[in-house]
Amino acid sequence: MFAAYAARIDRDQPLDGLELGERPAPGARPGWTTVRVKAASLNHHDLWSLRGVGLAEDKLPMILGCDAAGIDEDGNEVVLHSVIGQSGHGVGPGEPRSILTERYQGTFAELVTVPSWNVLPKPRELTFEQAACLPTAWLTAYRMLFTNAGVRPGDSVLVQGAGGGVATAAIVLGKAAGLRMYATSRDEAKRERAVELGAVEAYEPGARLPRRVDAVIETVGAATWSHSVKSLRPGGTVVISGATSGDRPSHAELTRIFFLELKVVGSTMGSKDELEDLLSFCAATGVRPVIDGTLPLDRAREGFERLAAGELFGKIVLTTS
């Protein structure tokens, strides 16, 4: 079967390790099911995998891709939950949870095999392309906002780095849930797009906000960390799920954190129940993932190049014939 896979690890030039070509189709496995992939979406996790983050060389070659929607063995339209081993279903005893492609072959292929527990029904209101955007970036944003940030309708939230998958999802989901959303981006066009999607206003990184916010959605890391902490009201919460600009800020703002009793909460992915809730939320409200572009699987390299260059606003989706 045709697939996009990591053939080598290259920490400096990650795309040099990406190859497109034929790979063995997945075999039968007790407690697992094979899904014919209709659409899969790119995440920064795929780039990090090519750098060897979370992916050991002895697992190569590894088909990339965490997210997918497709058709299961019984002909049902399904979405995959990409956290493997979260419940213990389908994996060995004592195996820790992992994200698909850290241990098991991923979704950038015509077929993918996952534990049967990880398969959810796709709402008929969502296309395969839309559903394929949800299990990583959109689920991460959903958990950050509604589980870990502790915000309620009417509260205010700052989203750092508008344009990224998680940041874009947070703006759209927050707006739909009655939150007052603010955003930052270095790019003027991305700031304008953030406002179109529901942000009250979008600013250049580091700009002073008109009010201190109840929570900050932080995926950028070192470059925006100080601004995130300074933007919070006393007792507010910064939720962090990534650090694309690095994980060592020059100013940790520790004094401000303890004096104003701020909360710092780490967040990774989400649960199967949260993904089910997210799918229902999108189906019921009309909220749809923001898709930057759709490419056939054999043009996956173009999608990776755009992701690496930071030229996206929303998700890149790969489709199979």
PDB file of C-alpha atoms in Angstrom, residues 45 105 157 161 185 215 242 254 282 295 315:
ATOM      1  CA  HIS A  45       3.924  15.821  15.983  1.00  0.00           C
ATOM      2  CA  GLN A 105       2.323   2.527  12.195  1.00  0.00           C
ATOM      3  CA  VAL A 157      -9.048  33.779  26.995  1.00  0.00           C
ATOM      4  CA  GLY A 161       0.215  32.000  17.988  1.00  0.00           C
ATOM      5  CA  SER A 185       0.330  36.457  15.768  1.00  0.00           C
ATOM      6  CA  ALA A 215      -6.829  31.967  30.931  1.00  0.00           C
ATOM      7  CA  GLY A 242       3.512  22.746  23.385  1.00  0.00           C
ATOM      8  CA  LEU A 254       8.132  32.996  38.916  1.00  0.00           C
ATOM      9  CA  CYS A 282     -19.185  20.091  16.254  1.00  0.00           C
ATOM     10  CA  LEU A 295      -3.753  17.334  -0.851  1.00  0.00           C
ATOM     11  CA  LYS A 315      -4.994  22.115   9.053  1.00  0.00           C
TER      12      LYS A 315
END
